[in-house]
Amino acid sequence: MTLRLYVPDDSAARSVGADRVAKALAEEAGKRGAEVEIVRNGSRGMFWLEPLVEVATDRGRIAFGPVKPADAPGLLEAILAGTSHPLALGLTEEISYLKRQQRLTFARIGVIEPLSLSDYQAHDGFQGLAKALAMQPAEIVEEVVASGLRGRGGAGFPTGIKWRTVAGLPSPQKYVVCNADEGDSGTFADRMVMEDDPYMLIEGMTIAGRAVGATKGVIYIRSEYPSAVERMRDAIRLAKAAGHMPDFDLDVRVGAGAYICGEETSLLESVEGKRGVVRAKPPIPAIKGLFGKPSVINNVLSFAAIPWILQHGGKAYADYGMGRSRGTMPLQLAGNLKHGGIFETAFGLTLREVVEDIGGGTISGRSVRAVQVGGPLGAYFPSRLLDTKLDYEAMLAVGGMLGHGGIVVFDDTVDMAAQARFAFAFCAAESCGKCTPCRIGSTRGVETIDKIRLGFERDKNIELVKDLCTVMTDGSLCALGGLTGLPVMSALEHFGEDFGPQPKAVAAE
């Protein structure tokens, strides 16, 4: 009987040696003359256990990790003999971090072989599309409206309302555009979807095309994700050849990596072959989008949620979550944290539960001082605000945002004035330059924070920083300049003691 081993082919797992582990296991099996099949699946998203090796058994998959190439001989010997091994973690599905999740979007990720159409279909793949093909386009739109799905890219605009707008516009050509320009620090959910379950994104976009009357779609992926680009192109080719994209063409466009191209209008400019510069709104892209045509633009996670919604119904999806935040959110845990990775759950957990319980606290063993939620333009939360619930409205009520679901943890050694300076510097580096508040305000912000840190007219310059944040928030054309004030002001409000002269080194006598 052939032994089946699973070794992730995901970028995160490969970055810590998954390819070498797979090779070592194959070589060891060859030496022993053992019949072993090594399947390159996606990652389960428990990054501190990568490379995570699983073995198929009658009871389910048994996990081992983190595995090094040198572990291959002993590990294979233990698996073949049915004896214990120090890296054994038990049944994968029983690992607490995984068992506590409510995986709807990520249900297949880490389970299937990403490019296997048969594997995808054996795990409910294309069931949502089958239902959509039996429905009228307007019925699909209303199912998405009923789900309460809000854009998972950060803005949180209701997805169904956006689709209804595009569907209602008469036009001989419409487009479906996927924003896969995942550029927020500490985020990786989009990449995992594309690398580990690419047909789910294709299925979601094909359903969107049928719902709004679009026959063409584009996935815009940043160049820093070469594996995702290759995986999506292969998946599109295979899905098209197998007839799983009826009346819908899909193409992959690769961006140059500018953060601003994650903003939807800059993205459209880039897809059209122009420099990535923000467009003034109105008109909104739903009315005048790609090549001036009505366009649905959604993030990877928004499209990825669609197959489940169509298969199980909008109400079933809306039964998860709280308030106006319905469904589940794949949280991305990163930074100074013991258990970093993906954690999909219904809205409503507190930030403290996620950081201290699920994430296991800091890997340094020091106390948590600050948590940034929502990417580099998200607010910093002090420990006293960690009981804030993770949903759109609760985060907004305390001056933050959920964004794309990225959560980055800092211990008590962090310099929050330096973090505030970084926010301004990041905006200055990534600004498209079109509007003055963003282009100039960010540069002046860096200079002013430097003056504060040197102790030069501290109070006066802190007031100037606040004024700059107000101008950038109110006057910028897009969210890059408009949100830069969030991390700066939250750092000032909650960690004001860091904004003073920096200690100087004193030479010993």
Coordinates of C-alpha atoms in Angstrom, one line a residue:
M1 CA 0.0 0.0 0.0
T2 CA 1.3 3.4 -1.0
L3 CA 2.0 5.8 1.9
R4 CA 0.7 9.3 1.2
L5 CA 2.6 12.2 2.7
Y6 CA 1.7 15.9 2.4
V7 CA 4.3 18.6 2.3
P8 CA 3.1 22.2 1.6
D9 CA 4.1 23.9 -1.6
D10 CA 3.0 27.3 -0.2
S11 CA 5.5 30.2 -0.3
A12 CA 5.5 30.5 3.5
A13 CA 6.4 26.8 3.9
R14 CA 8.9 26.9 1.1
S15 CA 10.6 29.9 2.7
V16 CA 11.5 27.7 5.7
G17 CA 12.6 24.6 3.8
A18 CA 9.5 22.7 2.6
D19 CA 11.1 21.9 -0.7
R20 CA 14.2 20.5 0.9
V21 CA 12.0 18.5 3.3
A22 CA 10.0 17.0 0.4
K23 CA 13.2 16.1 -1.4
A24 CA 14.8 14.5 1.7
L25 CA 11.6 12.4 2.3
A26 CA 11.6 11.3 -1.3
E27 CA 15.3 10.3 -1.2
E28 CA 14.8 8.5 2.1
A29 CA 11.8 6.6 0.7
G30 CA 13.9 5.6 -2.3
K31 CA 16.7 4.2 -0.1
R32 CA 14.2 2.1 1.8
G33 CA 12.3 1.0 -1.3
A34 CA 9.2 2.3 0.3
E35 CA 6.1 3.2 -1.8
V36 CA 5.6 6.8 -0.9
E37 CA 3.6 9.4 -2.7
I38 CA 4.4 13.0 -1.7
V39 CA 1.6 15.4 -2.4
R40 CA 2.4 19.1 -2.4
N41 CA -0.7 20.7 -0.8
G42 CA -1.2 24.2 0.5
S43 CA -0.3 25.4 3.9
R44 CA -2.7 25.0 6.9
G45 CA -1.7 28.5 7.9
M46 CA 0.0 27.5 11.2
F47 CA 3.3 29.1 10.3
W48 CA 5.3 28.3 13.5
L49 CA 4.8 24.6 12.6
E50 CA 6.1 24.9 9.0
P51 CA 7.2 22.8 7.3
L52 CA 4.3 20.8 8.4
V53 CA 4.3 17.2 7.2
E54 CA 1.1 15.2 7.2
V55 CA 0.6 11.5 6.7
A56 CA -2.8 10.1 5.6
T57 CA -4.2 7.4 7.9
D58 CA -7.5 5.6 8.3
R59 CA -8.2 8.0 11.3
G60 CA -7.4 11.1 9.3
R61 CA -4.1 13.0 8.6
I62 CA -1.5 13.0 11.3
A63 CA 0.7 16.1 11.5
F64 CA 4.4 16.5 12.3
G65 CA 6.2 19.8 12.6
P66 CA 8.2 21.8 12.2
V67 CA 10.2 19.3 10.1
K68 CA 13.8 19.8 9.0
P69 CA 15.5 17.8 6.1
A70 CA 17.6 16.1 8.7
D71 CA 14.5 14.8 10.4
A72 CA 13.5 12.8 7.3
P73 CA 15.2 9.4 8.1
G74 CA 13.8 9.2 11.6
L75 CA 10.4 10.6 10.7
L76 CA 9.9 8.2 7.8
E77 CA 11.1 5.3 9.9
A78 CA 8.6 6.1 12.7
I79 CA 5.7 6.6 10.2
L80 CA 6.5 3.3 8.4
A81 CA 6.8 1.4 11.8
G82 CA 3.8 3.1 13.3
T83 CA 5.8 4.3 16.3
S84 CA 5.9 7.7 18.0
H85 CA 8.0 10.6 17.0
P86 CA 9.0 13.8 18.9
L87 CA 7.5 16.0 16.2
A88 CA 4.2 14.3 16.2
L89 CA 1.2 16.6 16.7
G90 CA -1.6 14.2 16.5
L91 CA -4.6 14.5 14.1
T92 CA -4.2 17.7 12.2
E93 CA -7.9 18.7 12.5
E94 CA -7.6 18.3 16.3
I95 CA -4.8 20.9 16.7
S96 CA -6.4 23.6 18.8
Y97 CA -5.4 26.5 16.6
L98 CA -7.1 24.8 13.6
K99 CA -10.0 23.3 15.5
R100 CA -11.2 26.6 17.0
Q101 CA -11.6 28.2 13.5
Q102 CA -14.7 28.6 11.5
R103 CA -13.2 28.0 8.1
L104 CA -15.6 28.8 5.3
T105 CA -13.3 30.5 2.8
F106 CA -10.2 28.6 3.9
A107 CA -11.9 25.2 4.3
R108 CA -10.0 23.5 1.5
I109 CA -6.7 25.3 2.0
G110 CA -4.0 23.0 3.2
V111 CA -6.2 20.0 2.4
I112 CA -6.2 19.8 -1.4
E113 CA -3.5 19.8 -4.1
P114 CA -3.9 23.3 -5.5
L115 CA -4.0 22.6 -9.2
S116 CA -5.9 19.3 -9.0
L117 CA -9.4 19.9 -10.5
S118 CA -10.6 16.5 -9.3
D119 CA -9.4 17.3 -5.7
Y120 CA -11.2 20.7 -5.9
Q121 CA -14.4 19.1 -7.1
A122 CA -14.2 16.4 -4.4
H123 CA -14.2 19.1 -1.8
D124 CA -17.3 21.0 -3.0
G125 CA -15.5 22.9 -5.7
F126 CA -17.7 24.5 -8.5
Q127 CA -20.9 23.7 -6.4
G128 CA -21.5 27.5 -6.1
L129 CA -21.0 28.0 -9.8
A130 CA -23.4 25.2 -10.6
K131 CA -26.1 26.9 -8.5
A132 CA -25.4 30.3 -10.0
L133 CA -25.8 28.9 -13.6
A134 CA -29.3 27.7 -12.6
M135 CA -30.2 31.2 -11.3
Q136 CA -31.1 34.5 -13.0
P137 CA -28.3 37.1 -12.7
A138 CA -30.5 39.3 -10.5
E139 CA -31.1 36.4 -8.2
I140 CA -27.3 35.9 -7.8
V141 CA -26.9 39.5 -6.9
E142 CA -29.6 39.4 -4.3
E143 CA -28.1 36.3 -2.7
V144 CA -24.8 38.2 -2.3
V145 CA -26.7 41.1 -0.9
A146 CA -28.5 38.8 1.6
S147 CA -25.1 37.4 2.8
G148 CA -24.1 40.8 4.1
L149 CA -20.6 40.3 2.6
R150 CA -18.6 43.5 2.8
G151 CA -15.4 44.1 0.8
R152 CA -12.6 42.3 2.5
G153 CA -9.9 44.5 1.0
G154 CA -10.3 47.1 3.7
A155 CA -13.1 49.6 2.7
G156 CA -15.9 47.2 3.9
F157 CA -18.4 48.4 1.3
P158 CA -21.3 46.0 0.8
T159 CA -20.3 43.7 -2.1
G160 CA -23.9 43.0 -3.2
I161 CA -24.7 46.7 -3.5
K162 CA -21.6 47.2 -5.7
W163 CA -22.7 44.2 -7.9
R164 CA -26.3 45.5 -8.1
T165 CA -25.0 48.9 -9.4
V166 CA -22.9 47.3 -12.2
A167 CA -25.7 44.8 -13.1
G168 CA -28.1 47.7 -13.5
L169 CA -26.0 49.6 -16.0
P170 CA -26.6 49.0 -19.8
S171 CA -23.2 48.4 -21.5
P172 CA -22.0 46.2 -24.3
Q173 CA -18.9 45.4 -22.2
K174 CA -18.4 45.2 -18.5
Y175 CA -15.4 43.9 -16.4
V176 CA -14.8 42.0 -13.3
V177 CA -11.5 43.0 -11.7
C178 CA -9.8 41.3 -8.8
N179 CA -7.5 43.4 -6.6
A180 CA -4.7 41.0 -5.6
D181 CA -2.2 43.7 -5.0
E182 CA -1.8 42.6 -1.4
G183 CA 0.7 45.1 0.0
D184 CA -0.2 45.6 3.7
S185 CA 2.5 44.6 6.1
G186 CA 1.6 41.4 8.0
T187 CA -1.0 40.2 5.4
F188 CA -0.8 37.1 3.3
A189 CA -4.4 35.8 3.0
D190 CA -4.7 36.8 -0.6
R191 CA -1.5 35.0 -1.5
M192 CA -2.6 31.9 0.3
V193 CA -5.9 31.8 -1.7
M194 CA -4.1 32.2 -5.0
E195 CA -1.4 29.7 -4.3
D196 CA -3.3 27.1 -2.3
D197 CA -6.9 27.2 -3.7
P198 CA -6.8 29.1 -7.0
Y199 CA -10.0 27.6 -8.5
M200 CA -12.0 29.1 -5.6
L201 CA -11.0 32.6 -6.9
I202 CA -11.7 31.7 -10.5
E203 CA -15.1 30.3 -9.5
G204 CA -16.0 33.4 -7.5
M205 CA -15.1 35.7 -10.4
T206 CA -16.9 33.6 -12.9
I207 CA -20.0 33.9 -10.7
A208 CA -19.6 37.6 -10.5
G209 CA -19.3 37.8 -14.3
R210 CA -22.6 36.0 -14.7
A211 CA -24.3 38.2 -12.0
V212 CA -23.4 41.5 -13.5
G213 CA -23.2 40.6 -17.2
A214 CA -19.4 40.8 -17.6
T215 CA -17.6 38.5 -20.0
K216 CA -14.0 39.5 -19.1
G217 CA -12.1 39.6 -15.9
V218 CA -8.6 40.6 -14.8
I219 CA -6.6 39.5 -11.7
Y220 CA -4.1 42.2 -10.8
I221 CA -1.2 40.6 -8.8
R222 CA 1.9 42.3 -7.5
S223 CA 5.2 41.2 -8.9
E224 CA 6.4 40.2 -5.4
Y225 CA 4.1 37.2 -5.7
P226 CA 5.7 35.2 -8.5
S227 CA 4.4 31.8 -7.3
A228 CA 0.8 33.2 -7.1
V229 CA 1.1 34.6 -10.6
E230 CA 2.3 31.2 -12.0
R231 CA -0.3 29.3 -10.0
M232 CA -3.2 31.5 -11.2
R233 CA -2.2 31.3 -14.8
D234 CA -1.9 27.6 -14.7
A235 CA -5.3 27.3 -12.9
I236 CA -7.0 29.6 -15.4
R237 CA -5.7 27.5 -18.3
L238 CA -6.8 24.2 -16.8
A239 CA -10.2 25.5 -15.6
K240 CA -10.9 27.0 -19.1
A241 CA -9.9 23.8 -20.9
A242 CA -12.2 21.8 -18.6
G243 CA -15.2 24.1 -19.3
H244 CA -15.5 25.6 -15.8
M245 CA -15.5 29.2 -17.0
P246 CA -18.6 29.4 -19.3
D247 CA -18.8 32.6 -21.2
F248 CA -16.1 34.2 -19.2
D249 CA -12.4 35.0 -20.0
L250 CA -9.9 35.7 -17.3
D251 CA -6.4 37.2 -17.5
V252 CA -3.6 37.8 -15.0
R253 CA -1.9 41.2 -15.0
V254 CA 1.3 41.7 -13.0
G255 CA 1.9 45.0 -11.2
A256 CA 5.3 46.5 -10.5
G257 CA 4.8 46.4 -6.7
A258 CA 3.7 50.0 -6.0
Y259 CA 1.6 50.1 -2.9
I260 CA -0.7 52.8 -4.4
C261 CA -1.8 50.3 -7.0
G262 CA -3.8 48.5 -4.3
E263 CA -6.1 51.6 -4.5
E264 CA -8.7 50.6 -7.0
T265 CA -8.5 53.6 -9.4
S266 CA -4.7 53.4 -9.5
L267 CA -5.0 49.7 -10.2
L268 CA -7.3 50.4 -13.1
E269 CA -4.7 52.9 -14.5
S270 CA -2.0 50.3 -14.2
V271 CA -4.1 47.6 -15.9
E272 CA -4.7 50.0 -18.8
G273 CA -0.9 50.3 -19.2
K274 CA -0.6 53.8 -17.6
R275 CA 1.3 55.0 -14.5
G276 CA -0.5 54.0 -11.3
V277 CA -2.1 57.3 -10.3
V278 CA -5.2 57.9 -8.4
R279 CA -8.3 58.9 -10.3
A280 CA -10.7 61.6 -8.8
K281 CA -14.1 60.2 -7.9
P282 CA -16.9 60.5 -9.0
P283 CA -17.4 58.7 -11.3
I284 CA -17.0 55.5 -9.2
P285 CA -15.4 52.5 -11.0
A286 CA -18.7 50.6 -10.8
I287 CA -20.0 53.2 -13.3
K288 CA -16.9 54.1 -15.2
G289 CA -14.1 51.6 -14.4
L290 CA -11.7 49.6 -16.5
F291 CA -11.4 51.2 -20.0
G292 CA -14.3 53.5 -19.0
K293 CA -16.7 50.6 -18.7
P294 CA -18.8 49.5 -15.7
S295 CA -16.6 47.3 -13.5
V296 CA -16.9 45.2 -10.4
I297 CA -13.7 45.6 -8.4
N298 CA -13.3 43.4 -5.3
N299 CA -10.5 42.0 -3.3
V300 CA -9.4 38.3 -3.5
L301 CA -11.1 37.4 -0.2
S302 CA -14.4 38.9 -1.3
F303 CA -14.5 36.9 -4.5
A304 CA -13.2 33.8 -2.6
A305 CA -16.2 34.0 -0.3
I306 CA -18.7 33.9 -3.2
P307 CA -18.7 30.2 -4.0
W308 CA -19.6 29.3 -0.4
I309 CA -22.3 31.9 -0.3
L310 CA -23.9 30.6 -3.6
Q311 CA -23.6 27.0 -2.5
H312 CA -25.1 27.4 1.0
G313 CA -27.1 30.5 0.6
G314 CA -26.7 34.1 1.6
K315 CA -28.6 33.7 4.9
A316 CA -26.3 30.8 6.0
Y317 CA -23.3 33.1 5.5
A318 CA -25.0 36.0 7.3
D319 CA -25.7 33.7 10.3
Y320 CA -22.0 34.1 11.2
G321 CA -20.8 37.3 12.7
M322 CA -22.4 40.2 14.6
G323 CA -24.1 43.5 13.9
R324 CA -23.4 44.7 10.4
S325 CA -20.3 42.6 10.2
R326 CA -21.6 39.3 8.8
G327 CA -19.8 36.1 7.8
T328 CA -16.2 35.2 8.6
M329 CA -12.9 37.1 8.4
P330 CA -9.5 35.4 7.7
L331 CA -7.4 37.2 10.3
Q332 CA -3.7 37.3 9.6
L333 CA -1.6 37.2 12.8
A334 CA 2.0 38.5 12.5
G335 CA 4.7 40.4 14.2
N336 CA 6.1 39.5 17.7
L337 CA 3.7 36.6 18.2
K338 CA 4.2 32.9 19.1
H339 CA 1.6 31.5 16.9
G340 CA 1.5 33.5 13.7
G341 CA -0.6 32.5 10.7
I342 CA -4.1 32.5 9.3
F343 CA -7.1 32.3 11.6
E344 CA -10.6 32.4 10.0
T345 CA -13.4 33.1 12.4
A346 CA -16.7 34.9 12.6
F347 CA -16.6 38.5 13.5
G348 CA -16.9 39.2 17.2
L349 CA -13.7 37.9 18.9
T350 CA -11.9 40.5 20.9
L351 CA -8.4 41.7 20.0
R352 CA -7.2 40.3 23.4
E353 CA -8.5 36.8 22.6
V354 CA -6.8 36.8 19.2
V355 CA -3.4 38.1 20.5
E356 CA -3.1 36.5 23.9
D357 CA -5.1 33.3 23.6
I358 CA -5.0 32.3 19.9
G359 CA -1.7 34.0 19.1
G360 CA -0.1 32.8 22.4
G361 CA 1.4 36.3 23.3
T362 CA 4.8 37.6 22.2
I363 CA 7.5 35.3 21.1
S364 CA 10.0 37.4 23.0
G365 CA 8.2 36.6 26.2
R366 CA 7.8 40.3 27.0
S367 CA 4.5 42.1 27.5
V368 CA 2.4 43.3 24.6
R369 CA 2.6 47.1 24.3
A370 CA 0.9 47.8 20.9
V371 CA -1.1 46.0 18.3
Q372 CA -1.5 47.5 14.8
V373 CA -4.7 46.4 13.1
G374 CA -5.4 46.9 9.4
G375 CA -2.0 47.2 7.8
P376 CA 0.6 50.0 7.8
L377 CA -2.2 52.7 7.8
G378 CA -4.1 51.1 10.7
A379 CA -4.2 52.4 14.2
Y380 CA -2.1 51.2 17.1
F381 CA -4.0 49.8 20.0
P382 CA -2.6 49.9 23.6
S383 CA -3.2 47.0 26.0
R384 CA -6.2 48.8 27.6
L385 CA -8.1 48.6 24.3
L386 CA -7.4 45.0 23.6
D387 CA -10.9 44.1 24.7
T388 CA -12.3 45.8 21.5
K389 CA -14.2 43.4 19.3
L390 CA -12.9 42.7 15.8
D391 CA -15.7 44.0 13.7
Y392 CA -16.0 47.0 11.4
E393 CA -18.1 49.2 13.7
A394 CA -16.4 48.4 17.0
M395 CA -13.0 49.1 15.5
L396 CA -14.2 52.4 14.0
A397 CA -15.7 53.4 17.4
V398 CA -12.3 53.5 19.0
G399 CA -10.5 55.2 16.1
G400 CA -9.3 52.2 14.3
M401 CA -10.2 50.0 11.3
L402 CA -10.2 46.3 10.5
G403 CA -8.8 46.8 7.0
H404 CA -7.7 43.6 5.4
G405 CA -7.5 41.7 8.7
G406 CA -3.8 42.1 9.3
I407 CA -2.8 42.1 13.0
V408 CA 0.8 43.0 13.9
V409 CA 2.0 42.7 17.5
F410 CA 4.8 44.7 19.2
D411 CA 6.3 44.0 22.7
D412 CA 7.3 46.7 25.2
T413 CA 10.6 47.5 23.5
V414 CA 8.8 49.2 20.5
D415 CA 9.5 52.9 20.0
M416 CA 6.2 54.3 19.0
A417 CA 7.6 57.7 17.9
A418 CA 9.7 55.7 15.4
Q419 CA 6.5 53.9 14.3
A420 CA 4.7 57.2 13.7
R421 CA 7.7 58.4 11.7
F422 CA 7.5 55.2 9.7
A423 CA 3.9 55.9 8.8
F424 CA 4.8 59.3 7.3
A425 CA 7.9 57.9 5.6
F426 CA 5.9 55.0 4.1
C427 CA 3.3 57.4 2.7
A428 CA 6.0 59.7 1.3
A429 CA 7.6 56.7 -0.5
E430 CA 4.4 55.2 -1.8
S431 CA 2.5 58.3 -2.7
C432 CA 1.6 58.6 -6.4
G433 CA 2.2 62.4 -6.0
K434 CA -1.1 63.5 -7.5
C435 CA -2.5 65.4 -4.5
T436 CA -0.5 67.9 -2.4
P437 CA -1.7 66.8 1.1
C438 CA -0.4 63.3 0.6
R439 CA 2.8 64.2 -1.4
I440 CA 3.9 67.1 0.7
G441 CA 2.2 66.4 4.0
S442 CA 3.9 63.1 4.4
T443 CA 7.4 64.5 3.8
R444 CA 6.8 67.4 6.3
G445 CA 5.5 64.8 8.7
V446 CA 8.8 62.9 8.7
E447 CA 10.7 66.1 9.2
T448 CA 8.5 67.2 12.1
I449 CA 8.7 63.9 13.9
D450 CA 12.5 64.1 13.6
K451 CA 12.4 67.5 15.3
I452 CA 10.3 66.1 18.1
R453 CA 12.7 63.2 18.6
L454 CA 15.5 65.7 18.8
G455 CA 13.6 67.7 21.5
F456 CA 13.2 70.8 19.3
E457 CA 10.1 72.8 20.2
R458 CA 8.3 69.6 21.2
D459 CA 4.8 70.9 22.0
K460 CA 4.7 73.2 19.0
N461 CA 5.8 70.4 16.6
I462 CA 3.3 67.9 18.1
E463 CA 0.6 70.4 17.3
L464 CA 2.0 70.7 13.8
V465 CA 1.9 66.9 13.4
K466 CA -1.8 66.9 14.4
D467 CA -2.5 69.7 11.9
L468 CA -0.7 67.7 9.1
C469 CA -2.8 64.6 9.9
T470 CA -6.0 66.6 9.7
V471 CA -5.1 68.1 6.4
M472 CA -4.1 64.8 5.0
T473 CA -7.2 63.1 6.2
D474 CA -9.5 65.7 4.9
G475 CA -7.7 66.7 1.7
S476 CA -6.2 63.6 0.2
L477 CA -7.7 62.0 -2.9
C478 CA -7.4 58.4 -1.7
A479 CA -7.0 56.3 1.4
L480 CA -3.1 56.3 1.3
G481 CA -2.9 60.0 2.4
G482 CA -6.3 59.9 4.0
L483 CA -5.4 57.1 6.5
T484 CA -1.8 58.0 7.3
G485 CA -3.0 60.0 10.2
L486 CA -4.5 56.9 11.9
P487 CA -1.2 55.3 13.0
V488 CA 0.3 58.7 13.7
M489 CA -2.5 60.0 15.9
S490 CA -3.0 56.7 17.7
A491 CA 0.7 56.6 18.5
L492 CA 0.5 60.2 19.8
E493 CA -2.7 59.6 21.8
H494 CA -1.8 56.3 23.4
F495 CA 2.0 56.4 23.6
G496 CA 2.7 60.1 24.0
E497 CA 5.6 59.5 26.4
D498 CA 7.6 58.2 23.4
F499 CA 7.5 61.6 21.7
G500 CA 10.4 63.3 23.4
P501 CA 14.1 63.7 23.0
Q502 CA 15.8 60.4 22.5
P503 CA 18.4 59.4 25.1
K504 CA 22.0 60.0 24.0
A505 CA 24.8 57.5 24.5
V506 CA 27.2 58.6 27.2
A507 CA 30.8 57.4 27.0
A508 CA 32.0 55.5 30.0
E509 CA 34.8 57.1 32.1

